[in-house]
C-alpha cells in the first residue's frame, strides 16, 4: 500500500507521515527541505529562483517515486510526504499564475512533468490535509524556519485555492479529505485515531 499525504505549507504533513508510518509500520518518505539548495534563495527572490526550485523538486520527487515502486514490489507499505502532482498542479501553477514563473519556463517545466508522470503510479490513497490560514500560520511560526519568515499570507491563500481546485478534480485514484484546522494529532491521540479510522474505512472498509 502507498498513502501519499498532500497539503499546504504548515498543514502538518510531515508530523502525520511519521505517526502513520509508526501506526501501520510502513516506510516513510519525507520531502527534502533542509538539504534543498534553492529554497532559501527562492523565498528571498521568487521570480529569479522559481524555475530552478521547481525542477529540483520535480527531479527529487520523481526519483522518490521510483524508490517507492521498489519497496512496493518488495511487499512494503509506504507513507509519502507530498507528491509529484503537487509540484506541477499546485506550486508551479501558482507561481505561473502569480507572474513569478515565466510562461516559457512554465511550459518547459510542465513538458518535463508530463514526460515523467507517464512512469509514475498513483498512490493507493491520496490524503489531503485541508487547513485554514490561521492553522497554517501558527504551524509555520511554531517550527521557526528562518527562510519561511518571508512567506506571505497571500501566497498561502493562493496555494490553498489551488489545492481546493486540484483536489476537486483529482481522478487518478482514491482520495480522502481531512480538515485538520481544529485537530491536534500531536497532543491528542483521539485526533490521530479519527484520521486512522478514516483511512482504514477508505482503504479496507473497516469501521
CSV table of C-alpha atoms in Angstrom, one decimal:
chain,number,residue,atom,x,y,z
A,1,UNK,CA,0.0,0.0,0.0
A,2,UNK,CA,1.1,3.6,-0.7
A,3,UNK,CA,-0.5,6.5,1.1
A,4,UNK,CA,0.5,10.0,0.0
A,5,UNK,CA,-0.2,13.0,2.2
A,6,UNK,CA,-0.8,16.3,0.5
A,7,UNK,CA,-1.5,19.8,1.7
A,8,UNK,CA,-0.3,23.3,2.1
A,9,UNK,CA,2.9,24.5,3.8
A,10,UNK,CA,2.3,24.1,7.6
A,11,UNK,CA,-0.6,21.7,7.3
A,12,UNK,CA,1.1,19.1,9.3
A,13,UNK,CA,2.1,16.6,6.6
A,14,UNK,CA,5.5,15.5,8.0
A,15,UNK,CA,4.2,15.0,11.5
A,16,UNK,CA,1.3,12.9,10.4
A,17,UNK,CA,3.5,10.9,8.0
A,18,UNK,CA,5.7,9.9,10.9
A,19,UNK,CA,2.7,9.0,13.1
A,20,UNK,CA,1.0,7.0,10.3
A,21,UNK,CA,4.3,5.2,9.5
A,22,UNK,CA,4.6,4.2,13.1
A,23,UNK,CA,1.0,3.1,13.3
A,24,UNK,CA,1.0,1.0,10.2
A,25,UNK,CA,4.7,0.0,10.5
A,26,UNK,CA,5.4,1.2,7.0
A,27,UNK,CA,8.3,3.1,5.4
A,28,UNK,CA,8.1,6.9,5.4
A,29,UNK,CA,9.3,9.1,2.6
A,30,UNK,CA,9.7,12.8,3.5
A,31,UNK,CA,10.0,15.9,1.5
A,32,UNK,CA,13.6,17.1,1.1
A,33,UNK,CA,13.6,20.6,2.7
A,34,UNK,CA,16.6,21.0,4.9
A,35,UNK,CA,19.1,20.0,2.1
A,36,UNK,CA,17.4,21.9,-0.7
A,37,UNK,CA,20.0,24.2,-2.2
A,38,UNK,CA,17.4,26.6,-3.7
A,39,UNK,CA,14.8,27.1,-1.0
A,40,UNK,CA,16.3,29.9,0.9
A,41,UNK,CA,17.2,31.8,-2.3
A,42,UNK,CA,13.6,31.2,-3.6
A,43,UNK,CA,11.9,32.8,-0.6
A,44,UNK,CA,14.2,35.8,-0.9
A,45,UNK,CA,13.7,36.2,-4.7
A,46,UNK,CA,10.9,34.1,-6.1
A,47,UNK,CA,11.0,35.2,-9.7
A,48,UNK,CA,14.7,34.5,-10.1
A,49,UNK,CA,14.7,31.1,-8.5
A,50,UNK,CA,11.2,29.7,-9.2
A,51,UNK,CA,12.2,27.6,-12.2
A,52,UNK,CA,15.3,26.2,-10.5
A,53,UNK,CA,13.4,25.3,-7.4
A,54,UNK,CA,10.6,23.6,-9.3
A,55,UNK,CA,12.9,21.5,-11.4
A,56,UNK,CA,14.9,20.5,-8.3
A,57,UNK,CA,11.7,19.3,-6.6
A,58,UNK,CA,10.4,17.6,-9.7
A,59,UNK,CA,13.6,15.6,-10.1
A,60,UNK,CA,13.7,14.6,-6.4
A,61,UNK,CA,10.1,13.6,-6.4
A,62,UNK,CA,10.4,11.5,-9.5
A,63,UNK,CA,13.4,9.7,-8.1
A,64,UNK,CA,11.4,9.1,-4.9
A,65,UNK,CA,8.5,7.6,-6.8
A,66,UNK,CA,10.9,5.0,-8.3
A,67,UNK,CA,12.2,4.1,-4.8
A,68,UNK,CA,8.6,3.7,-3.6
A,69,UNK,CA,7.9,1.4,-6.5
A,70,UNK,CA,10.8,-0.8,-5.5
A,71,UNK,CA,9.5,-1.0,-1.9
A,72,UNK,CA,6.0,-1.9,-3.0
A,73,UNK,CA,7.4,-4.7,-5.2
A,74,UNK,CA,9.1,-6.0,-2.0
A,75,UNK,CA,5.7,-6.0,-0.3
A,76,UNK,CA,6.3,-3.0,2.0
A,77,UNK,CA,3.8,-0.2,2.7
A,78,UNK,CA,4.8,3.4,2.2
A,79,UNK,CA,3.7,6.8,3.7
A,80,UNK,CA,4.8,9.7,1.4
A,81,UNK,CA,5.0,13.3,2.4
A,82,UNK,CA,3.9,15.4,-0.6
A,83,UNK,CA,3.7,14.2,-4.2
A,84,UNK,CA,5.0,14.9,-7.7
A,85,UNK,CA,1.4,16.0,-8.6
A,86,UNK,CA,1.6,19.0,-6.2
A,87,UNK,CA,4.9,20.2,-7.8
A,88,UNK,CA,3.1,20.8,-11.1
A,89,UNK,CA,-0.5,21.4,-10.3
A,90,UNK,CA,-0.1,23.5,-7.1
A,91,UNK,CA,3.3,25.1,-6.7
A,92,UNK,CA,4.4,25.6,-10.3
A,93,UNK,CA,0.9,26.6,-11.4
A,94,UNK,CA,0.6,29.1,-8.6
A,95,UNK,CA,4.0,30.7,-9.4
A,96,UNK,CA,2.9,31.0,-13.1
A,97,UNK,CA,-0.5,32.4,-12.3
A,98,UNK,CA,1.1,34.9,-9.9
A,99,UNK,CA,3.6,36.1,-12.6
A,100,UNK,CA,6.6,34.7,-10.7
A,101,UNK,CA,7.4,32.0,-13.3
A,102,UNK,CA,7.7,33.0,-16.9
A,103,UNK,CA,5.4,31.2,-19.4
A,104,UNK,CA,8.2,29.7,-21.4
A,105,UNK,CA,9.8,28.4,-18.2
A,106,UNK,CA,6.5,27.0,-17.0
A,107,UNK,CA,5.8,25.3,-20.3
A,108,UNK,CA,9.3,23.8,-20.4
A,109,UNK,CA,8.8,22.6,-16.8
A,110,UNK,CA,5.3,21.2,-17.4
A,111,UNK,CA,6.5,19.3,-20.5
A,112,UNK,CA,9.1,17.6,-18.3
A,113,UNK,CA,6.4,16.8,-15.8
A,114,UNK,CA,4.2,15.2,-18.4
A,115,UNK,CA,7.1,13.0,-19.6
A,116,UNK,CA,7.8,11.9,-16.0
A,117,UNK,CA,4.2,11.3,-14.9
A,118,UNK,CA,3.7,8.6,-17.5
A,119,UNK,CA,6.1,6.5,-15.5
A,120,UNK,CA,4.5,7.2,-12.1
A,121,UNK,CA,1.9,5.0,-10.5
A,122,UNK,CA,-0.7,7.0,-8.4
A,123,UNK,CA,-0.9,6.2,-4.7
A,124,UNK,CA,-3.5,3.8,-3.3
A,125,UNK,CA,-4.8,6.7,-1.3
A,126,UNK,CA,-4.2,10.4,-1.6
A,127,UNK,CA,-4.8,12.0,1.9
A,128,UNK,CA,-5.4,15.8,1.6
A,129,UNK,CA,-5.0,17.8,4.8
A,130,UNK,CA,-7.2,20.8,4.5
A,131,UNK,CA,-6.2,23.6,6.8
A,132,UNK,CA,-7.3,27.2,7.2
A,133,UNK,CA,-4.9,30.2,7.2
A,134,UNK,CA,-4.7,30.6,11.0
A,135,UNK,CA,-3.7,26.9,11.3
A,136,UNK,CA,-1.0,27.2,8.6
A,137,UNK,CA,0.4,30.4,10.0
A,138,UNK,CA,0.5,29.1,13.5
A,139,UNK,CA,2.3,25.9,12.4
A,140,UNK,CA,4.9,27.8,10.3
A,141,UNK,CA,5.6,30.1,13.3
A,142,UNK,CA,6.0,27.1,15.6
A,143,UNK,CA,8.7,25.4,13.6
A,144,UNK,CA,10.7,28.6,13.2
A,145,UNK,CA,12.4,28.1,9.9
A,146,UNK,CA,14.2,31.4,9.1
A,147,UNK,CA,13.6,31.2,5.4
A,148,UNK,CA,9.8,30.7,5.9
A,149,UNK,CA,9.5,34.1,7.7
A,150,UNK,CA,9.0,35.8,4.4
A,151,UNK,CA,6.1,33.7,3.3
A,152,UNK,CA,3.1,36.0,2.8
A,153,UNK,CA,-0.5,35.3,3.8
A,154,UNK,CA,-1.4,35.9,0.1
A,155,UNK,CA,1.0,33.2,-1.0
A,156,UNK,CA,-0.5,30.7,1.4
A,157,UNK,CA,-4.1,31.8,0.4
A,158,UNK,CA,-3.3,31.2,-3.3
A,159,UNK,CA,-1.8,27.8,-2.6
A,160,UNK,CA,-5.0,26.8,-0.6
A,161,UNK,CA,-7.1,27.9,-3.6
A,162,UNK,CA,-5.0,25.8,-6.0
A,163,UNK,CA,-5.2,22.8,-3.7
A,164,UNK,CA,-9.0,23.0,-3.5
A,165,UNK,CA,-9.3,23.3,-7.3
A,166,UNK,CA,-7.0,20.4,-7.8
A,167,UNK,CA,-8.5,18.0,-5.3
A,168,UNK,CA,-11.9,18.7,-6.6
A,169,UNK,CA,-10.8,17.3,-10.0
A,170,UNK,CA,-8.4,14.6,-8.8
A,171,UNK,CA,-9.2,11.3,-10.6
A,172,UNK,CA,-6.0,9.3,-10.5
A,173,UNK,CA,-7.3,7.1,-7.6
A,174,UNK,CA,-8.9,7.1,-4.2
A,175,UNK,CA,-8.6,10.2,-2.1
A,176,UNK,CA,-9.6,11.3,1.3
A,177,UNK,CA,-10.1,14.9,2.6
A,178,UNK,CA,-9.5,15.6,6.3
A,179,UNK,CA,-10.0,19.1,7.7
A,180,UNK,CA,-7.1,19.4,10.2
A,181,UNK,CA,-7.8,23.1,11.2
A,182,UNK,CA,-9.2,22.0,14.6
A,183,UNK,CA,-7.2,18.8,15.0
A,184,UNK,CA,-4.1,18.3,17.1
A,185,UNK,CA,-2.8,14.8,16.5
A,186,UNK,CA,0.4,15.6,18.3
A,187,UNK,CA,-1.1,16.1,21.7
A,188,UNK,CA,-4.4,14.3,21.3
A,189,UNK,CA,-4.3,10.6,20.4
A,190,UNK,CA,-8.0,10.7,19.7
A,191,UNK,CA,-7.5,13.1,16.8
A,192,UNK,CA,-4.9,10.8,15.3
A,193,UNK,CA,-7.5,8.0,15.8
A,194,UNK,CA,-10.0,9.9,13.8
A,195,UNK,CA,-7.7,10.1,10.8
A,196,UNK,CA,-6.6,6.4,11.1
A,197,UNK,CA,-10.2,5.3,11.2
A,198,UNK,CA,-11.0,7.3,8.1
A,199,UNK,CA,-8.0,5.7,6.3
A,200,UNK,CA,-9.0,2.2,7.3
A,201,UNK,CA,-12.6,2.8,6.2
A,202,UNK,CA,-11.5,4.2,2.8
A,203,UNK,CA,-8.8,1.6,2.1
A,204,UNK,CA,-10.0,-1.6,3.8
A,205,UNK,CA,-13.7,-0.9,4.5
A,206,UNK,CA,-13.1,-1.2,8.3
A,207,UNK,CA,-15.2,0.7,10.8
